[in-house]
Short mmCIF file of C-alpha atoms and ligand atoms in Angstrom, two decimals:
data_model
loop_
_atom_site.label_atom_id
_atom_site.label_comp_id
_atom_site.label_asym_id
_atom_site.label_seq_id
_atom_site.Cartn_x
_atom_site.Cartn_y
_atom_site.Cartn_z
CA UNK A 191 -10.98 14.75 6.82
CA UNK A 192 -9.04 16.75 9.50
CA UNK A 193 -5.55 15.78 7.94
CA UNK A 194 -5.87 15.33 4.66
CA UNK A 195 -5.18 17.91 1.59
CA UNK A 196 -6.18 17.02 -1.83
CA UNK A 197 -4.65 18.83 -4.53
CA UNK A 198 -6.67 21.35 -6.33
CA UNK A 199 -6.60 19.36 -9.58
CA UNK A 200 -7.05 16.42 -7.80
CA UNK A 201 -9.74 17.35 -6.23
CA UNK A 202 -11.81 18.77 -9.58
CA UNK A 203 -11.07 15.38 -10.92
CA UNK A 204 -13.00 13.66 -8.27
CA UNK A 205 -15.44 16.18 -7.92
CA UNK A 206 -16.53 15.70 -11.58
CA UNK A 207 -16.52 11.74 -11.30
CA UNK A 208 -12.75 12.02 -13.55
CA UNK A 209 -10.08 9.44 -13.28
CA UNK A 210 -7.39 9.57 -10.96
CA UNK A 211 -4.53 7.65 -10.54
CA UNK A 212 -2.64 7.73 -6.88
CA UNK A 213 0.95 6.68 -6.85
CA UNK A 214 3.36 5.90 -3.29
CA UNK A 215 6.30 7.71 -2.32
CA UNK A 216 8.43 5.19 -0.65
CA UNK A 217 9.48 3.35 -4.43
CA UNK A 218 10.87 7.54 -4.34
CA UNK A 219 12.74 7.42 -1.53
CA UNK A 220 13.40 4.11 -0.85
CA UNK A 221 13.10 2.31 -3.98
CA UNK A 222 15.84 3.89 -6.27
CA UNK A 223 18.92 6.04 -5.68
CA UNK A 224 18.58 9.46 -6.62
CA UNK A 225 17.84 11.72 -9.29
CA UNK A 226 16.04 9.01 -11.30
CA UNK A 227 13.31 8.66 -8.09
CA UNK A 228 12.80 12.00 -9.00
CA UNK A 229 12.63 11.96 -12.70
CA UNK A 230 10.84 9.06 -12.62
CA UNK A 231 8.07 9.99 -10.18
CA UNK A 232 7.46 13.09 -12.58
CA UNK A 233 7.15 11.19 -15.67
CA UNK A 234 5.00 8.61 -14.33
CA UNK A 235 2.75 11.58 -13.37
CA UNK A 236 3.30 12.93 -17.03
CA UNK A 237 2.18 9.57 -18.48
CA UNK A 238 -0.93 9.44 -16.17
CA UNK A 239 -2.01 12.88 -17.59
CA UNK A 240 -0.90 11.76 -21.32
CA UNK A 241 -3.32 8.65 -20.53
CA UNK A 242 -6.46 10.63 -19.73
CA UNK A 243 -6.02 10.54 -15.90
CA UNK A 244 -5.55 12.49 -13.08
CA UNK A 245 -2.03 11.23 -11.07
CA UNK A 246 -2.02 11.75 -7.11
CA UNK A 247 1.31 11.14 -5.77
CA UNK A 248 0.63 10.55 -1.78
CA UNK A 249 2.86 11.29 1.18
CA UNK A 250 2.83 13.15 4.38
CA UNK A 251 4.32 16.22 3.86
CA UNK A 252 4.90 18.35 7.99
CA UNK A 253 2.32 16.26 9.56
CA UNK A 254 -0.45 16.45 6.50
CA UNK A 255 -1.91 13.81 4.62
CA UNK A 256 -1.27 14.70 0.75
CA UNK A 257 -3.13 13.40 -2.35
CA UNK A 258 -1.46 15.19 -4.84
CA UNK A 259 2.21 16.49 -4.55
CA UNK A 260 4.22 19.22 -5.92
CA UNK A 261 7.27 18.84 -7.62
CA UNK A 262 9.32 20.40 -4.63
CA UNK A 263 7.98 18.03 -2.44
CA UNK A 264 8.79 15.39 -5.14
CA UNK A 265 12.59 16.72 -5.20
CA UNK A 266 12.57 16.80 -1.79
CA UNK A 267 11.46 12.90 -0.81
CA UNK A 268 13.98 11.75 -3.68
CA UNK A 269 16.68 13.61 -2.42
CA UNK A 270 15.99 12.47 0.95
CA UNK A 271 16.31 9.13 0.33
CA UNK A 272 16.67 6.96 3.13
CA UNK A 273 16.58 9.33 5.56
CA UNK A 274 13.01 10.51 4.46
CA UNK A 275 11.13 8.20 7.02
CA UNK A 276 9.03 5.27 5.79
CA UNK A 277 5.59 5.24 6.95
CA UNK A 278 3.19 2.58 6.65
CA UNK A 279 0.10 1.94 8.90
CA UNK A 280 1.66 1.72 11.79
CA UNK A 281 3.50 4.54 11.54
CA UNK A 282 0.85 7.30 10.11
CA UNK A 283 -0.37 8.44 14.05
CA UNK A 284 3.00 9.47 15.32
CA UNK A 285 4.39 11.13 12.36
CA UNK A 286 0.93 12.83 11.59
CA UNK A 287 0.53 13.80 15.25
CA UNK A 288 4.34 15.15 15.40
CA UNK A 289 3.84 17.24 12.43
CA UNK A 290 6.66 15.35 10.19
CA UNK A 291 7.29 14.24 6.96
CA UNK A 292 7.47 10.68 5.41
CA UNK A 293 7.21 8.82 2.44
CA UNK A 294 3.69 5.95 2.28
CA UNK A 295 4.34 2.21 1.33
CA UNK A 296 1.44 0.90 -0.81
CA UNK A 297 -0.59 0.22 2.72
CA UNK A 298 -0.15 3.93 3.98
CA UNK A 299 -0.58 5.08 0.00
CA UNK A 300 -4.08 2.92 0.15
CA UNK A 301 -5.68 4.71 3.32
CA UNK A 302 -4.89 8.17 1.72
CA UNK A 303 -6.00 7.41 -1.32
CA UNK A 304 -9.43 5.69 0.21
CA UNK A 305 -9.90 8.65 2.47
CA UNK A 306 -9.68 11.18 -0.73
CA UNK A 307 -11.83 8.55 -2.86
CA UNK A 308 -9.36 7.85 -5.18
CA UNK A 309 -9.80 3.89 -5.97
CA UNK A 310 -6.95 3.07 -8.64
CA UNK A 311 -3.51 3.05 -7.48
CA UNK A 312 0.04 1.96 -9.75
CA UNK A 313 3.23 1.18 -8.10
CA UNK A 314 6.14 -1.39 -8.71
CA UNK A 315 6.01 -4.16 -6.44
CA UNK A 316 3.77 -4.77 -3.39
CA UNK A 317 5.10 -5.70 -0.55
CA UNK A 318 4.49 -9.41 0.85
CA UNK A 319 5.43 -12.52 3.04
CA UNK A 320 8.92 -12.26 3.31
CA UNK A 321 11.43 -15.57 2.83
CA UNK A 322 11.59 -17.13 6.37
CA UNK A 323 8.31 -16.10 7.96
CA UNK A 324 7.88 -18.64 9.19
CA UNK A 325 10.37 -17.76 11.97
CA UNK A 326 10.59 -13.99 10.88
CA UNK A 327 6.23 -13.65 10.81
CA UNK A 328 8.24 -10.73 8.91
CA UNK A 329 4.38 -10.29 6.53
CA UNK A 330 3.99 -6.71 4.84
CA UNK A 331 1.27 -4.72 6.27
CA UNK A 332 0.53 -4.02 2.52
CA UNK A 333 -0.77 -7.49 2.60
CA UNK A 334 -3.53 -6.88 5.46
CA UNK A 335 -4.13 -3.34 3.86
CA UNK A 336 -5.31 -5.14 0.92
CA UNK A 337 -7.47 -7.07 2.77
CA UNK A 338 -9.26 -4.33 4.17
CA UNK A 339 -8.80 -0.87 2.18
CA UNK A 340 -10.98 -0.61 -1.27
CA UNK A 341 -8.31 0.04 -3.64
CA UNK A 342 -7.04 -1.74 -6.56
CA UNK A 343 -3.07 -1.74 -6.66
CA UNK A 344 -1.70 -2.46 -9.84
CA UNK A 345 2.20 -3.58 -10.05
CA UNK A 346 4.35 -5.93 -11.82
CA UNK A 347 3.73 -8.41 -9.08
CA UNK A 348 6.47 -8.40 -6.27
CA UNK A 349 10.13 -9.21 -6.46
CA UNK A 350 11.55 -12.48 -5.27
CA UNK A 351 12.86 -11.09 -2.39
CA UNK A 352 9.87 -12.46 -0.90
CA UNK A 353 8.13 -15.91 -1.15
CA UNK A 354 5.83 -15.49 -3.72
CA UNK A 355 4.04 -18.50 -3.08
CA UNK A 356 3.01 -17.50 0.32
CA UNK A 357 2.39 -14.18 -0.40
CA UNK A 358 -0.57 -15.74 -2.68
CA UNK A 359 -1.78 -17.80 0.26
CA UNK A 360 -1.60 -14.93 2.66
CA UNK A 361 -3.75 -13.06 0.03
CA UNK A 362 -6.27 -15.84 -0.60
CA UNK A 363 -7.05 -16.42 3.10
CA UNK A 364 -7.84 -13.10 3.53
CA UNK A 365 -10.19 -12.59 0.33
CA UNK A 366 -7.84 -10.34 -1.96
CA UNK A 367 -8.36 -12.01 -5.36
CA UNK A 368 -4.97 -10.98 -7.99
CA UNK A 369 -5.85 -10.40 -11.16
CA UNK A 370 -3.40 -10.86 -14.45
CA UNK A 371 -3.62 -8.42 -16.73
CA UNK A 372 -3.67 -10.42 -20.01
CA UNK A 373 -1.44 -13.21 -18.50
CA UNK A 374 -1.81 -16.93 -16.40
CA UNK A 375 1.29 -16.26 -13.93
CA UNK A 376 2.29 -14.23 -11.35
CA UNK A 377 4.79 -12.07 -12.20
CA UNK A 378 7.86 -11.49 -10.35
CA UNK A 379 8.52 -7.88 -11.38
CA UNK A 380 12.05 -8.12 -13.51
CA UNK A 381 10.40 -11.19 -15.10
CA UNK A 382 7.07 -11.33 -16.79
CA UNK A 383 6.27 -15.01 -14.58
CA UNK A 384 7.15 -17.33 -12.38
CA UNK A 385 6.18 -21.00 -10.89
CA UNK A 386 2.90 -19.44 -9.81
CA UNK A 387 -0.77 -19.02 -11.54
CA UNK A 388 -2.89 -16.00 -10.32
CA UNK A 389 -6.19 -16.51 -9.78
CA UNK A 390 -7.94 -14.93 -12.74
CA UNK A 391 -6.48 -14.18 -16.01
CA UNK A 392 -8.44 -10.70 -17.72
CA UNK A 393 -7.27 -9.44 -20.70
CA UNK A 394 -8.62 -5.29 -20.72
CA UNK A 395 -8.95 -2.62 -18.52
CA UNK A 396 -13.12 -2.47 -18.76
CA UNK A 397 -13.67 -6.00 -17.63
CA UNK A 398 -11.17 -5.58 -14.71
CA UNK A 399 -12.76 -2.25 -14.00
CA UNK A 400 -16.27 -4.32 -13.74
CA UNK A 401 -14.82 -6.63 -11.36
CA UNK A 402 -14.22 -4.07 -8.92
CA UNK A 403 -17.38 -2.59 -9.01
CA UNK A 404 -19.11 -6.21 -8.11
CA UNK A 405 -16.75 -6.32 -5.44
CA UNK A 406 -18.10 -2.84 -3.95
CA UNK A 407 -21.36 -3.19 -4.78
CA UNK A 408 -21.37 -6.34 -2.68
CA UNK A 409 -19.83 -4.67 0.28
CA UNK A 410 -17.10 -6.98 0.11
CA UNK A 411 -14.09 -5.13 1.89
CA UNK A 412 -10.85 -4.83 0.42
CA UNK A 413 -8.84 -4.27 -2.54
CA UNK A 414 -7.35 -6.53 -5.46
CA UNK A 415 -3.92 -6.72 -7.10
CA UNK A 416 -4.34 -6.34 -10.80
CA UNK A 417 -0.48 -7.88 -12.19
CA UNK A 418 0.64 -6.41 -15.19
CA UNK A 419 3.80 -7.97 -16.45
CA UNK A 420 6.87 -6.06 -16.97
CA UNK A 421 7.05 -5.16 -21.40
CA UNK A 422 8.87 -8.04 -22.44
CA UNK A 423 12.12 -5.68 -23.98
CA UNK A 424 12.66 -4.83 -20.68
CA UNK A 425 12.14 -8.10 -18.72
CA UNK A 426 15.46 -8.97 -17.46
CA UNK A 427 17.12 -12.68 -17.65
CA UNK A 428 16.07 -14.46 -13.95
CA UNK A 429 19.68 -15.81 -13.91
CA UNK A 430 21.19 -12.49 -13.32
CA UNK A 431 18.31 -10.79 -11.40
CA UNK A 432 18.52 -14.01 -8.57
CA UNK A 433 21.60 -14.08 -8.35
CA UNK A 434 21.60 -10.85 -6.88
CA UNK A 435 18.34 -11.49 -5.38
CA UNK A 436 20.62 -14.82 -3.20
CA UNK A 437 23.13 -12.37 -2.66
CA UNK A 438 21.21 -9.09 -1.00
CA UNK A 439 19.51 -12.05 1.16
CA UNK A 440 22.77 -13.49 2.35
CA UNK A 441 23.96 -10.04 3.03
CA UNK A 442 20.58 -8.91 5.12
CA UNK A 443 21.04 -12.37 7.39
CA UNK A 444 24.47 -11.77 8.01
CA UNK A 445 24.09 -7.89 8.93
CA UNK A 446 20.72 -8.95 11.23
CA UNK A 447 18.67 -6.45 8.78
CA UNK A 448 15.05 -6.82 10.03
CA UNK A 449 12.19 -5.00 10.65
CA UNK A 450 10.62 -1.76 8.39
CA UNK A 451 14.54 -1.95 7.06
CA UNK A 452 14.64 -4.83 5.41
CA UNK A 453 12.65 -4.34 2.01
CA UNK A 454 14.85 -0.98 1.33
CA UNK A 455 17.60 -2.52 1.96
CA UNK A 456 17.41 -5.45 -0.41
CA UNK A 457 16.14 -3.15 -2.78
CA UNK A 458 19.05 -0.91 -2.99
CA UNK A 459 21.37 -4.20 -2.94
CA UNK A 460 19.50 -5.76 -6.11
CA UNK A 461 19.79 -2.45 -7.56
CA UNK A 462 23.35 -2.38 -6.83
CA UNK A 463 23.99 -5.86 -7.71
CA UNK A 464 22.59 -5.85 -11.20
CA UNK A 465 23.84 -1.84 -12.51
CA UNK A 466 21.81 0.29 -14.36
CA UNK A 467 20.24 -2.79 -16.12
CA UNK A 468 17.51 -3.43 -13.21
CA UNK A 469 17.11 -0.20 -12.42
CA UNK A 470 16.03 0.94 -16.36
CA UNK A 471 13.23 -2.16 -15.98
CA UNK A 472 12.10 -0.99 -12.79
CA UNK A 473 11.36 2.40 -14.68
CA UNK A 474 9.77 0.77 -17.53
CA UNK A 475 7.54 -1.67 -15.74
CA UNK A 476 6.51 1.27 -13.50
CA UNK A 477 5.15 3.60 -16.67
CA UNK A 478 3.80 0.03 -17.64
CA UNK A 479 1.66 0.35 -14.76
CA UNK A 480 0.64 3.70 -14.65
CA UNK A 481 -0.87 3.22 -18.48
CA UNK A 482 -2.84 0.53 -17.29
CA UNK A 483 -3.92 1.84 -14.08
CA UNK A 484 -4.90 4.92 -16.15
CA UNK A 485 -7.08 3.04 -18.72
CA UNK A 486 -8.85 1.07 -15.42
CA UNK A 487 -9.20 4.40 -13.55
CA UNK A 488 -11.58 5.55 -16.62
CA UNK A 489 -13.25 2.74 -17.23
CA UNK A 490 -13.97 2.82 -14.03
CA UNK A 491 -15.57 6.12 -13.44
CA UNK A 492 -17.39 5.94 -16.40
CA UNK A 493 -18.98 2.20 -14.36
CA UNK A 494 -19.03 4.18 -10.78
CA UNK A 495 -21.26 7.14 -11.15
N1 PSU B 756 8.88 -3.48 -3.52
C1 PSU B 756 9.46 -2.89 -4.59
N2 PSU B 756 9.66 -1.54 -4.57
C2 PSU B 756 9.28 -0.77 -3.49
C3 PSU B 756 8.65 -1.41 -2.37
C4 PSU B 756 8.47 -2.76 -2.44
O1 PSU B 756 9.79 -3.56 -5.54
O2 PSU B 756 9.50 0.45 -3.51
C5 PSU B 756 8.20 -0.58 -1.21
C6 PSU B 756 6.70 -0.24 -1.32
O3 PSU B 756 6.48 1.05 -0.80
C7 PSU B 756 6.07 -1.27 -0.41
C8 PSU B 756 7.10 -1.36 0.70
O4 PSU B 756 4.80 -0.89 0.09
O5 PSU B 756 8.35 -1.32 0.00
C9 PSU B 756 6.96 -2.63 1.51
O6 PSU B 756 7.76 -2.55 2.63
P1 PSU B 756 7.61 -3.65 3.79
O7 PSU B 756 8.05 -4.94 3.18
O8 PSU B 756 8.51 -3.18 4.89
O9 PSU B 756 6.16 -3.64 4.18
MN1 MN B 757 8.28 -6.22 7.02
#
């Protein structure tokens, strides 16, 4: 593909049917404060390689598609922060075409990682249907990427930021079937469940590794979400983590925060809100899912070829 550069180990991997792991950018630059995006985006790549995999951290790096990132560009999204520009979908033909630099949401982190055949993908949270949609129609794109891009995204299930429950409904309609990895709820990232079921409980990495090759092998489009609950030592009590959750909404109303800003900002809120306490489980839950995706990535390729 034109655009797109695949790291040389990256590209060995796939080329001799090894596992590889891709992991998003914008939980770097917009998902915690800096240096521990940075610190933690290496050692998630470190525990990929301890785990038998390949990682593939994805941006856009001067107007090129990367699978695979150095650690300066690493240092350089994290120190950027918010000013690094999120991209998403939408936003991939301008800042491709204009030769700049951004960091990809699990939807943009998808298409990269389908383009370089890279099928397994760990992040934090997903994105989803945000609280008042109904007037907002404020819906991730990560939802509809999901729906269409063949790439299984595992996460601790998505923060309560967003309305969980029609997040699942948004999924089911459009065919994305979520997975829980050895658990009967969703979870709700900080907390290991919530009010809501998924739709199939599996309790190891082969079997869910199986399931996505049925799904391919039918030609059925799309990915899954495979929920892996945050490690129950670092699952944090829902009194304190809504609180804060009530509080970064009130503030986002009040300040008319819409649009692509919204999710960063009531990120960096919560994180405020709660100390270092939520920001040491979003680091945990994120290695969490980064083991798991590892052991699905090989099962996998030892299924795929
Ligand atoms: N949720 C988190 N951490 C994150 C994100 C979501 O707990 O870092 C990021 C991901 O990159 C996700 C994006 O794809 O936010 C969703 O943004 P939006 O709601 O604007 O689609
Ligand atoms: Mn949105």
């Amino acid at each position: 593909m034109k655009y797109l550069d695949i790291h040389p180990e990256v590209a060995t991997a796939l080329a001799s049917h090894q596992p590889v792991v891709a992991l998003e950018s914008t939980i770097i630059s917009h998902g915690m404060p800096y240096p521990q995006n940075v610190e933690t985006a290496l050692q998630v790549e470190q525990e990929v390689h301890k785990h038998g995999a390949v990682p593939a951290t994805i941006a856009v790096i001067n107007g090129r598609l990367k699978a695979g990132l150095s650690r300066d560009e690493i240092e350089q999204l994290g120190k950027g922060g918010h000013s690094i520009t999120k991209v998403s979908r939408r936003d991939l033909p301008f800042i491709v075409s204009q030769g700049q630099t951004g960091a990809t949401t699990v939807a943009s982190t998808m298409i990269i990682a389908a383009m370089a055949g890279i099928r397994v993908f760990a992040t934090g949270g997903i994105g989803g249907v945000h609280r008042g949609a109904e007037t907002s129609f404020d819906v991730s794109a990560d939802l509809q990427e999901l729906a269409q891009t063949p790439v299984a995204v595992v996460c601790a299930g998505a923060k309560s930021i967003l309305d969980l429950g029609l997040t699942l409904e948004y999924l089911e309609t459009h065919g994305v079937p979520v997975i829980g990895y050895q658990t009967d709820q969703l979870p709700a990232f900080f907390t290991r469940g919530s009010q809501f079921k998924v739709d199939y409980r599996i309790n190891d990495a082969s079997s869910i590794a199986k399931l996505m090759y049925a799904k391919w092998a039918m030609d059925l489009k799309g990915g899954m979400v495979i929920a892996n609950p945050i490690p129950e030592q670092y699952a944090m009590p829902s009194a304190a983590i809504d609180g804060a959750i009530e509080q970064a909404l009130a503030e986002a109303a009040e300040q008319n925060i819409s649009g692509k800003q919204a999710t960063p900002f009531l990120l960096a809120r919560v994180c405020e809100l709660t100390g270092g306490d939520s920001l040491a489980s979003n680091i945990q839950l994120v290695l969490n899912n980064a083991r798991l995706a590892s052991a699905i990535a090989k099962a996998y390729s030892n299924l795929a070829h």
